[in-house]
Amino acid sequence: MSGALRLVLGDQLTPHLSALRGIDPAHDLILMAEVQAEATYVRHHPKKLGFFFAAMRHHAEALRAAGHRVRYFRLDDTMPCHSLGEAIARTLAEGRYGRLIVTAPGEWRLLAEVESWAARFGLPVDIRPDDHFLCTREEFAAWANGRKGLRMEFFYRDMRRRTGLLLAADGAPEGGSWNYDAENRGALPEAIPAPGLFRVPPDDETCAVLALVAERFPDHFGDLEGFDYAVTRSNAEAAFEHFCRHALPQFGTYQDAMRQAGGAEGDVLFHARIALYLNVGLLDPLQACRRAEAEYRAGRVPLNAAEGFIRQIIGWREYVRGIYWLKMPDYAAVNYFEARRPLPDFFWSGETDLNCLRQVIGQTKRTAYAHHIQRLMVTGNFALLIGADPAAVAEWYLAVYADAVEWVELPNVVGMALFADGGTMASKPYAASGTYIDKMSNYCRRCRFDPAKKNGPKACPFNYLYWDFLMRNREKLRGNPRLAIPYRTLDKLPEARQAAIAEDTRRFLKTLGEAA
Ligand code: DLZ
Ligand code: SF4
């Protein structure tokens, strides 16, 4: 009897993967492959590459230790594979298999390729659902069907009911409210100590991967030094445990705060930095939520922290994935504002006088990580205000963050940060002036611009860019009820002030290397 060939992709590193269900260890073969095509279709950050390959190698070892046969192609083999298709073709040439079993990939591009394999390889391909999400594609589509507008909040309430997370005995939300978002926006007291990250020094296999990445991908944006990510399930669990014990109690209150600090990693404050572990399968989302809930029930963390954490995972994370599959492939090309500006060069160098951007891009370059408000309200907000091309911005985010897989990155960038879908994801653009950044961070205190100045060479560019964005897109945004107040303010601005805003914007955009 010929066995089955079972493919495990780089972000499918969980023993309970649907592709492995019913496996016959005596006859079936698991295939994993480090391939050039996946490493370069965007120029991933070297730390991201190091993380994926090291986690893949450790997972292959764990599968072997559990008694499975694994064919593993490495990029430093004498004959490495260029693509996943080539890895399958070569494995099929090495032995006979009756069928290929795959868990549906998280990216549309790759799913389309997998769907072509039955014809290409002349054998049945069993594409199984990715059940490491709590809401299936079909369930999300059914939820979305017939709704006038999709809003995360209503989806999230359904997910709370479905999972039973943070529900009181009568089925009402714990504490009386579904959402404690208003208690997630605390401004940070200057001297409050943060617990620091859980660091894992690279073991021998990881060091070998890092040397390979340094040699093969020397021109990708980002530093390899200081690699401290977990690459095994047990270390990812230890990192999460560290977060639960030391950071979760304050996570709720200071979730949106940002702080400039001396260390190479910037200051991650009370964030977990676990998205990369969740997204490749080293941590289980529901288990993580249950753990956060248990901390609340034990009286060790406040409700706004447990709820804020759980909302990110069963709310936002599942919601963006639902939107991705609902809207692809068209979603990759949306451009509501017809924004065409190339991404400024400093997104790749970090060399800019705008201190908030310098800090966030610099931290991203060093660590392949920034937290949600750094991504949304600093780099994302800036890209929105200058009218940067959504596809270029999306490519940047996909390349530079270790946790970025397209299903999560694309809706967050084009839908949430850039409003390029015209309002499918968010009810209004997350545009903000320097006042917001000044309130939520200490970046402005070390900036050559002044967040209190509205116009002129010393003024914070976010200030005039914000108003110019509203003026430029008046036709598309004027009718949005959530923008009624800023438009009323804008209408009252004297003409001379409006002209100064337009002039400052024109002058600033010229410094980005493009005509305004
Ligand atoms: C992101 C990534 C990278 C860098 N390398 C590989 C690889 O060599 N082999 C592999 O199987 N997967 C890799 N991945 C993940 C895929 O590109 C892709 O993002 C996900 O499988 C989509 O769900
Ligand atoms: Fe950023 Fe403006 Fe603050 Fe400078 S003043 S850090 S540019 S928000």
Coordinates of C-alpha atoms and ligand atoms in Angstrom, one line a residue:
M1 CA 0.0 0.0 0.0
S2 CA 1.4 3.4 -0.9
G3 CA 1.1 6.0 1.9
A4 CA 0.2 9.6 1.9
L5 CA 2.5 12.6 1.5
R6 CA 1.6 15.2 4.1
L7 CA 2.9 18.7 3.7
V8 CA 3.6 21.0 6.7
L9 CA 4.2 24.6 5.9
G10 CA 6.4 27.0 7.8
D11 CA 3.4 28.5 9.7
Q12 CA 1.7 25.1 10.5
L13 CA 4.0 24.0 13.3
T14 CA 1.5 22.3 15.6
P15 CA 1.2 18.5 16.3
H16 CA -2.6 18.7 15.9
L17 CA -2.5 20.0 12.4
S18 CA -5.4 18.8 10.2
A19 CA -2.9 17.6 7.6
L20 CA -1.5 15.1 10.1
R21 CA -4.8 13.7 11.3
G22 CA -5.1 10.0 10.9
I23 CA -1.4 9.7 9.9
D24 CA 0.0 6.2 9.5
P25 CA 3.6 6.6 10.7
A26 CA 4.7 3.4 9.0
H27 CA 3.7 4.4 5.5
D28 CA 3.1 8.2 5.4
L29 CA 5.8 10.8 5.0
I30 CA 5.7 14.3 6.3
L31 CA 7.3 16.9 4.0
M32 CA 8.8 20.2 5.2
A33 CA 10.9 22.5 3.1
E34 CA 12.9 25.7 3.5
V35 CA 12.6 27.2 0.0
Q36 CA 14.0 30.2 -1.7
A37 CA 10.7 31.3 -3.2
E38 CA 9.0 31.6 0.2
A39 CA 12.0 33.4 1.7
T40 CA 12.1 36.0 -1.1
Y41 CA 8.6 36.7 -2.5
V42 CA 8.9 39.6 -0.2
R43 CA 12.3 40.4 1.3
H44 CA 11.5 39.2 4.8
H45 CA 13.4 40.6 7.8
P46 CA 16.4 38.4 8.6
K47 CA 15.0 37.8 12.1
K48 CA 11.7 36.6 10.6
L49 CA 13.6 34.2 8.3
G50 CA 15.7 33.0 11.2
F51 CA 12.6 32.5 13.3
F52 CA 10.7 30.6 10.6
F53 CA 13.5 28.3 9.6
A54 CA 14.7 27.6 13.2
A55 CA 11.1 26.9 14.3
M56 CA 10.6 24.6 11.3
R57 CA 13.8 22.6 12.0
H58 CA 12.9 22.2 15.7
H59 CA 9.4 21.1 14.8
A60 CA 10.7 18.5 12.3
E61 CA 12.8 17.1 15.1
A62 CA 9.8 16.9 17.4
L63 CA 7.8 15.1 14.8
R64 CA 10.7 12.6 14.3
A65 CA 10.9 12.1 18.0
A66 CA 7.2 11.3 18.0
G67 CA 7.8 8.5 15.6
H68 CA 7.1 10.1 12.2
R69 CA 9.1 10.0 9.1
V70 CA 10.0 13.5 7.9
R71 CA 11.6 14.5 4.6
Y72 CA 13.1 17.9 5.3
F73 CA 14.7 20.1 2.6
R74 CA 17.2 22.7 4.0
L75 CA 18.3 25.8 2.2
D76 CA 21.9 24.7 2.8
D77 CA 21.5 21.3 1.3
T78 CA 23.8 20.7 -1.7
M79 CA 20.7 20.8 -3.9
P80 CA 18.2 23.1 -2.2
C81 CA 14.6 23.5 -3.5
H82 CA 13.6 26.7 -5.1
S83 CA 9.9 26.3 -4.4
L84 CA 7.4 24.2 -2.5
G85 CA 6.2 22.7 -5.8
E86 CA 9.8 21.6 -6.5
A87 CA 10.0 20.0 -3.0
I88 CA 6.9 18.0 -3.7
A89 CA 8.1 17.0 -7.2
R90 CA 11.4 15.7 -5.8
T91 CA 9.8 13.9 -2.9
L92 CA 7.3 12.2 -5.3
A93 CA 10.3 11.1 -7.5
E94 CA 11.9 9.5 -4.4
G95 CA 8.9 7.3 -3.5
R96 CA 5.3 6.4 -4.4
Y97 CA 2.4 8.1 -2.6
G98 CA -1.3 7.7 -3.2
R99 CA -2.3 11.2 -2.3
L100 CA -1.1 14.5 -1.0
I101 CA -2.6 16.0 2.2
V102 CA -2.3 19.7 2.9
T103 CA -3.8 22.0 5.5
A104 CA -5.1 25.1 3.7
P105 CA -2.4 27.7 3.6
G106 CA -3.0 31.1 5.3
E107 CA -2.2 33.0 2.1
W108 CA -4.4 33.2 -0.9
R109 CA -1.4 33.1 -3.3
L110 CA -0.3 29.8 -1.8
L111 CA -3.8 28.3 -1.7
A112 CA -4.2 29.0 -5.4
E113 CA -0.9 27.2 -6.0
V114 CA -1.9 24.2 -3.8
E115 CA -5.2 24.0 -5.8
S116 CA -3.1 23.6 -9.0
W117 CA -1.1 20.6 -7.7
A118 CA -3.6 17.8 -8.3
A119 CA -3.4 18.5 -12.1
R120 CA 0.3 19.2 -11.9
F121 CA 1.3 16.1 -10.0
G122 CA -1.4 13.8 -11.2
L123 CA -2.5 12.6 -7.8
P124 CA -5.4 13.5 -5.5
V125 CA -4.8 16.5 -3.2
D126 CA -6.8 16.6 0.0
I127 CA -6.9 20.2 1.2
R128 CA -8.1 20.3 4.8
P129 CA -9.4 23.3 6.7
D130 CA -7.1 25.1 9.0
D131 CA -8.8 24.5 12.3
H132 CA -6.3 26.5 14.4
F133 CA -8.7 29.4 14.2
L134 CA -11.9 29.5 16.2
C135 CA -14.1 30.7 13.4
T136 CA -14.0 28.9 10.0
R137 CA -14.0 30.8 6.7
E138 CA -17.6 29.5 6.2
E139 CA -18.8 30.6 9.6
F140 CA -17.4 34.0 9.1
A141 CA -19.0 34.3 5.6
A142 CA -22.3 33.2 7.2
W143 CA -21.9 35.9 9.9
A144 CA -21.1 38.6 7.4
N145 CA -23.8 37.6 5.0
G146 CA -26.6 40.2 4.8
R147 CA -25.0 42.6 7.2
K148 CA -24.9 46.2 6.0
G149 CA -21.6 46.9 7.7
L150 CA -19.1 44.6 9.3
R151 CA -17.9 45.6 12.8
M152 CA -15.5 43.8 14.9
E153 CA -17.5 44.5 18.1
F154 CA -20.5 42.5 17.1
F155 CA -18.4 39.6 15.8
Y156 CA -16.4 39.7 19.0
R157 CA -19.5 39.4 21.2
D158 CA -20.6 36.3 19.2
M159 CA -17.1 34.8 19.8
R160 CA -17.3 35.5 23.5
R161 CA -20.7 33.7 23.6
R162 CA -19.3 30.8 21.5
T163 CA -16.2 30.3 23.6
G164 CA -17.8 31.2 27.0
L165 CA -14.8 33.4 27.7
L166 CA -15.4 36.1 30.4
L167 CA -19.1 35.4 30.7
A168 CA -20.9 35.6 34.0
A169 CA -23.2 32.7 35.1
D170 CA -26.2 34.2 33.4
G171 CA -24.4 34.6 30.0
A172 CA -23.9 38.3 30.4
P173 CA -20.5 39.7 29.9
E174 CA -18.2 39.7 32.9
G175 CA -18.4 43.0 34.7
G176 CA -21.4 44.2 32.7
S177 CA -19.7 45.4 29.5
W178 CA -18.4 43.5 26.5
N179 CA -15.6 45.9 25.9
Y180 CA -13.3 47.9 28.2
D181 CA -11.5 49.6 25.3
A182 CA -11.9 53.0 27.0
E183 CA -9.7 51.6 29.9
N184 CA -7.0 50.5 27.5
R185 CA -5.7 54.0 26.7
G186 CA -3.9 55.1 29.8
A187 CA -1.1 57.6 29.2
L188 CA 2.1 56.2 30.7
P189 CA 3.6 57.6 33.9
E190 CA 7.2 58.5 32.8
A191 CA 9.0 56.2 35.3
I192 CA 6.8 53.2 35.5
P193 CA 8.9 50.1 35.3
A194 CA 8.1 47.5 32.6
P195 CA 8.9 43.8 33.2
G196 CA 11.2 43.3 30.1
L197 CA 11.0 40.5 27.6
F198 CA 11.5 36.9 28.0
R199 CA 14.6 36.1 26.0
V200 CA 15.8 32.8 24.6
P201 CA 19.4 32.6 23.6
P202 CA 19.8 30.8 20.3
D203 CA 20.8 27.1 20.6
D204 CA 23.2 25.5 18.1
E205 CA 20.6 24.7 15.5
T206 CA 19.3 28.2 15.6
C207 CA 22.8 29.6 15.4
A208 CA 23.3 27.5 12.2
V209 CA 20.1 29.0 10.8
L210 CA 21.1 32.5 11.6
A211 CA 24.5 32.0 9.9
L212 CA 22.7 30.7 6.8
V213 CA 20.4 33.7 6.8
A214 CA 23.3 36.1 7.2
E215 CA 25.0 34.5 4.2
R216 CA 22.1 34.1 1.9
F217 CA 20.0 37.2 2.5
P218 CA 22.5 39.9 3.3
D219 CA 20.5 42.7 1.6
H220 CA 17.2 42.2 3.4
F221 CA 16.1 45.1 5.7
G222 CA 16.8 44.3 9.4
D223 CA 19.4 43.2 11.9
L224 CA 20.1 39.6 12.9
E225 CA 22.1 40.4 16.0
G226 CA 20.4 39.9 19.3
F227 CA 18.0 37.2 18.1
D228 CA 16.0 36.1 21.2
Y229 CA 12.8 34.6 19.9
A230 CA 11.5 31.2 21.1
V231 CA 11.7 28.6 18.3
T232 CA 10.2 25.7 20.2
R233 CA 6.8 25.1 21.7
S234 CA 8.1 24.9 25.3
N235 CA 10.0 28.1 25.0
A236 CA 7.0 29.9 23.4
E237 CA 4.9 28.7 26.3
A238 CA 7.5 29.9 28.8
A239 CA 7.5 33.3 27.1
F240 CA 3.7 33.5 27.4
E241 CA 3.9 32.4 31.0
H242 CA 6.3 35.3 31.7
F243 CA 3.9 37.7 30.1
C244 CA 0.9 36.4 32.2
R245 CA 2.8 36.7 35.4
H246 CA 4.7 40.0 34.9
A247 CA 3.1 42.1 32.2
L248 CA -0.6 41.1 31.8
P249 CA -1.8 42.9 34.9
Q250 CA -0.7 46.3 33.4
F251 CA -1.3 45.3 29.8
G252 CA -4.9 46.5 29.8
T253 CA -4.2 50.0 31.0
Y254 CA -1.1 50.7 29.0
Q255 CA -1.9 48.8 25.8
D256 CA -1.8 51.8 23.6
A257 CA 1.2 53.6 25.2
M258 CA 4.6 53.9 23.5
R259 CA 7.9 54.8 25.2
Q260 CA 11.3 55.6 23.9
A261 CA 14.0 53.7 25.8
G262 CA 17.6 53.0 25.6
G263 CA 17.7 49.3 24.8
A264 CA 18.0 47.8 21.3
E265 CA 14.5 46.4 21.5
G266 CA 13.0 49.9 22.3
D267 CA 10.4 49.5 25.0
V268 CA 7.7 46.9 24.5
L269 CA 6.2 47.9 27.8
F270 CA 3.5 45.4 28.8
H271 CA 3.0 43.7 25.5
A272 CA 3.3 39.9 25.1
R273 CA 5.1 39.7 21.7
I274 CA 3.4 36.4 21.1
A275 CA 1.7 37.0 17.8
L276 CA 4.5 35.3 16.0
Y277 CA 4.1 32.2 18.1
L278 CA 0.4 32.1 17.6
N279 CA 0.7 32.7 13.9
V280 CA 3.0 29.7 13.3
G281 CA 1.2 27.3 15.7
L282 CA 3.7 27.3 18.6
L283 CA 0.9 28.6 20.9
D284 CA -2.8 27.9 20.8
P285 CA -5.0 30.9 20.7
L286 CA -7.9 29.5 22.8
Q287 CA -5.6 28.1 25.4
A288 CA -3.9 31.5 25.7
C289 CA -7.2 33.2 26.2
R290 CA -8.3 30.6 28.8
R291 CA -5.0 31.2 30.7
A292 CA -5.6 35.0 30.7
E293 CA -9.2 34.4 31.9
A294 CA -7.8 32.2 34.7
E295 CA -5.5 35.0 35.8
Y296 CA -8.5 37.3 36.1
R297 CA -10.6 34.7 38.0
A298 CA -7.7 34.2 40.4
G299 CA -7.7 37.9 41.1
R300 CA -4.3 38.4 39.8
V301 CA -5.1 40.7 36.8
P302 CA -7.9 43.3 36.4
L303 CA -10.8 42.8 34.0
N304 CA -9.6 45.5 31.6
A305 CA -6.4 43.5 31.1
A306 CA -7.9 40.1 30.6
E307 CA -10.7 41.4 28.4
G308 CA -8.3 43.6 26.3
F309 CA -6.0 40.6 25.7
I310 CA -8.9 38.2 24.9
R311 CA -10.4 40.8 22.5
Q312 CA -7.2 41.0 20.5
I313 CA -7.2 37.2 20.0
I314 CA -10.8 36.0 19.6
G315 CA -11.9 39.5 18.4
W316 CA -9.4 41.3 16.1
R317 CA -7.3 38.3 15.1
E318 CA -10.2 36.2 14.0
Y319 CA -12.0 39.1 12.5
V320 CA -9.1 40.2 10.2
R321 CA -8.7 36.6 9.1
G322 CA -12.4 36.4 8.2
I323 CA -12.2 39.7 6.3
Y324 CA -9.1 38.5 4.4
W325 CA -10.8 35.3 3.1
L326 CA -14.1 37.0 2.5
K327 CA -12.5 39.7 0.3
M328 CA -9.5 38.1 -1.4
P329 CA -8.2 38.3 -4.1
D330 CA -9.6 41.8 -4.7
Y331 CA -8.6 43.0 -1.3
A332 CA -4.9 43.2 -2.4
A333 CA -5.7 45.9 -4.9
V334 CA -8.1 48.2 -3.0
N335 CA -7.2 51.9 -3.1
Y336 CA -10.1 54.0 -1.9
F337 CA -8.2 57.3 -1.9
E338 CA -6.3 56.5 -5.1
A339 CA -3.1 57.0 -3.2
R340 CA 0.0 56.6 -5.4
R341 CA 2.9 58.0 -3.4
P342 CA 5.9 55.6 -3.2
L343 CA 6.9 54.6 0.3
P344 CA 9.5 57.1 1.5
D345 CA 13.1 55.7 1.5
F346 CA 13.4 56.3 5.2
F347 CA 11.0 53.4 5.8
W348 CA 13.9 51.2 4.8
S349 CA 16.7 53.3 6.6
G350 CA 15.0 54.8 9.6
E351 CA 16.8 58.0 8.8
T352 CA 14.3 60.8 9.4
D353 CA 13.9 63.8 11.7
L354 CA 10.4 62.8 12.7
N355 CA 11.4 61.1 16.0
C356 CA 8.4 58.9 16.4
L357 CA 9.0 57.4 13.0
R358 CA 12.7 57.1 13.6
Q359 CA 12.1 55.2 16.8
V360 CA 9.4 52.8 15.5
I361 CA 11.3 52.1 12.2
G362 CA 14.6 51.7 14.1
Q363 CA 13.0 49.3 16.6
T364 CA 11.5 47.4 13.7
K365 CA 14.8 47.1 12.0
R366 CA 16.5 45.8 15.1
T367 CA 13.8 43.4 16.3
A368 CA 11.2 42.7 13.6
Y369 CA 8.6 43.8 16.1
A370 CA 6.5 46.8 17.0
H371 CA 3.3 46.8 18.9
H372 CA -0.2 47.6 17.5
I373 CA -0.3 51.3 18.2
Q374 CA 3.3 51.8 16.9
R375 CA 2.2 50.1 13.7
L376 CA -1.3 51.7 13.4
M377 CA -0.7 55.2 14.7
V378 CA 2.9 56.0 13.8
T379 CA 4.0 54.3 10.6
G380 CA 0.4 53.4 9.4
N381 CA -1.0 56.8 10.3
F382 CA 1.9 58.6 8.5
A383 CA 1.5 56.4 5.4
L384 CA -2.2 57.2 5.4
L385 CA -1.7 61.0 5.8
I386 CA 0.9 61.3 3.0
G387 CA -1.2 59.1 0.6
A388 CA 1.3 56.3 0.3
D389 CA 0.4 53.5 -2.2
P390 CA -1.4 50.8 -0.2
A391 CA 0.3 47.9 -2.0
A392 CA 3.7 49.3 -1.2
V393 CA 2.8 49.9 2.4
A394 CA 1.4 46.3 2.7
E395 CA 4.5 44.9 1.2
W396 CA 6.6 46.7 3.8
Y397 CA 4.6 45.4 6.7
L398 CA 4.6 41.9 5.4
A399 CA 8.4 42.0 5.0
V400 CA 9.5 43.6 8.3
Y401 CA 7.4 42.0 11.0
A402 CA 8.2 38.5 12.3
D403 CA 4.5 37.8 12.9
A404 CA 3.3 39.0 9.5
V405 CA 1.5 36.4 7.4
E406 CA -0.7 37.9 4.7
W407 CA -4.0 36.9 6.2
V408 CA -3.3 39.1 9.2
E409 CA -1.1 41.8 7.6
L410 CA -3.2 42.8 4.6
P411 CA -6.5 43.7 6.3
N412 CA -4.6 45.4 9.2
V413 CA -2.7 47.5 6.7
V414 CA -5.1 48.3 3.8
G415 CA -8.3 48.1 5.8
M416 CA -7.4 49.3 9.3
A417 CA -4.4 51.6 8.9
L418 CA -5.0 53.0 5.4
F419 CA -8.8 52.8 5.0
A420 CA -8.1 51.7 1.5
D421 CA -11.1 49.5 1.5
G422 CA -13.4 52.5 2.0
G423 CA -14.7 51.2 5.3
T424 CA -15.1 47.4 5.2
M425 CA -12.9 47.0 8.2
A426 CA -13.1 50.2 10.1
S427 CA -15.8 52.8 10.5
K428 CA -13.4 55.7 9.9
P429 CA -9.8 56.3 9.0
Y430 CA -7.4 56.1 11.9
A431 CA -5.9 59.5 11.0
A432 CA -4.4 61.5 13.9
S433 CA -2.3 64.6 14.4
G434 CA 0.8 64.9 16.5
T435 CA -1.4 65.6 19.6
Y436 CA -2.3 61.9 19.7
I437 CA 1.3 60.7 19.5
D438 CA 2.4 63.2 22.1
K439 CA -0.3 62.0 24.5
M440 CA 0.5 58.4 24.1
S441 CA 4.3 58.5 24.0
N442 CA 7.4 60.4 25.0
Y443 CA 8.7 60.6 21.4
C444 CA 7.8 64.2 21.0
R445 CA 10.0 65.4 23.9
R446 CA 13.0 64.2 21.9
C447 CA 11.9 65.5 18.5
R448 CA 13.1 68.5 16.7
F449 CA 9.5 69.3 15.8
D450 CA 6.9 70.7 18.2
P451 CA 3.6 68.8 18.5
A452 CA 1.9 72.0 19.8
K453 CA 2.8 74.1 16.7
K454 CA 0.4 73.8 13.8
N455 CA 2.2 75.4 11.0
G456 CA 5.7 76.5 9.9
P457 CA 9.1 74.8 9.9
K458 CA 9.0 73.8 13.6
A459 CA 5.4 72.4 13.5
C460 CA 5.0 68.7 13.8
P461 CA 4.3 67.4 10.3
F462 CA 1.5 65.2 11.5
N463 CA -0.4 68.3 12.4
Y464 CA -0.7 69.9 9.0
L465 CA -0.7 66.5 7.2
Y466 CA -3.7 65.5 9.2
W467 CA -5.8 68.6 8.1
D468 CA -4.5 68.4 4.5
F469 CA -5.6 64.7 4.4
L470 CA -9.1 65.8 5.5
M471 CA -9.2 68.7 3.0
R472 CA -7.8 66.5 0.1
N473 CA -10.4 63.8 0.7
R474 CA -13.3 65.9 1.7
E475 CA -15.6 64.4 -1.0
K476 CA -15.0 60.9 0.2
L477 CA -15.1 61.5 4.0
R478 CA -17.4 64.5 4.6
G479 CA -20.5 62.3 5.0
N480 CA -18.9 60.0 7.6
P481 CA -20.7 60.7 10.9
R482 CA -17.6 59.8 12.8
L483 CA -15.7 62.6 11.1
A484 CA -18.4 65.3 11.6
I485 CA -16.5 67.0 14.4
P486 CA -13.2 67.4 12.6
Y487 CA -14.9 68.6 9.5
R488 CA -16.9 71.2 11.4
T489 CA -13.5 72.4 12.9
L490 CA -12.0 72.4 9.4
D491 CA -14.8 74.4 8.0
K492 CA -14.2 77.1 10.7
L493 CA -10.5 77.4 9.9
P494 CA -9.8 80.8 8.3
E495 CA -8.8 80.6 4.7
A496 CA -5.3 81.8 5.4
R497 CA -4.8 78.8 7.8
Q498 CA -6.1 76.4 5.3
A499 CA -3.7 77.8 2.7
A500 CA -0.8 77.5 5.2
I501 CA -1.7 73.8 5.8
A502 CA -1.7 73.1 2.1
E503 CA 1.6 75.0 1.7
D504 CA 3.3 73.2 4.6
T505 CA 2.1 69.9 3.3
R506 CA 3.4 70.6 -0.2
R507 CA 6.8 71.7 1.1
F508 CA 7.0 68.6 3.4
L509 CA 6.0 66.1 0.8
K510 CA 8.7 67.5 -1.5
T511 CA 11.3 66.6 1.1
L512 CA 10.1 62.9 0.7
G513 CA 11.6 63.0 -2.8
E514 CA 8.3 63.2 -4.7
A515 CA 6.5 66.2 -6.1
A516 CA 3.3 66.9 -4.1
Ligands
DLZ1 C1 7.1 32.9 5.7 C2 7.7 31.6 5.3 C3 9.1 31.6 5.0 C4 10.0 32.8 5.2 N1 9.7 30.5 4.5 C5 9.0 29.4 4.4 C6 9.6 28.2 3.9 O1 10.7 28.1 3.5 N2 8.8 27.1 3.8 C7 7.5 27.1 4.1 O2 6.8 26.0 4.0 N3 6.9 28.2 4.5 C8 7.6 29.3 4.7 N4 7.0 30.5 5.1 C9 5.5 30.5 5.3 C10 4.8 30.6 3.9 O3 5.5 31.6 3.1 C11 3.4 31.2 4.0 O4 3.4 32.5 4.5 C12 2.5 30.5 4.8 O5 2.6 29.1 4.8 C13 1.1 30.9 4.5 O6 0.2 30.3 5.4
SF4_2 FE1 6.4 62.6 15.8 FE2 5.5 65.1 15.6 FE3 6.0 64.0 17.9 FE4 8.0 64.6 16.3 S1 6.6 66.1 17.2 S2 7.7 62.8 17.5 S3 7.1 64.1 14.3 S4 4.4 63.3 16.5

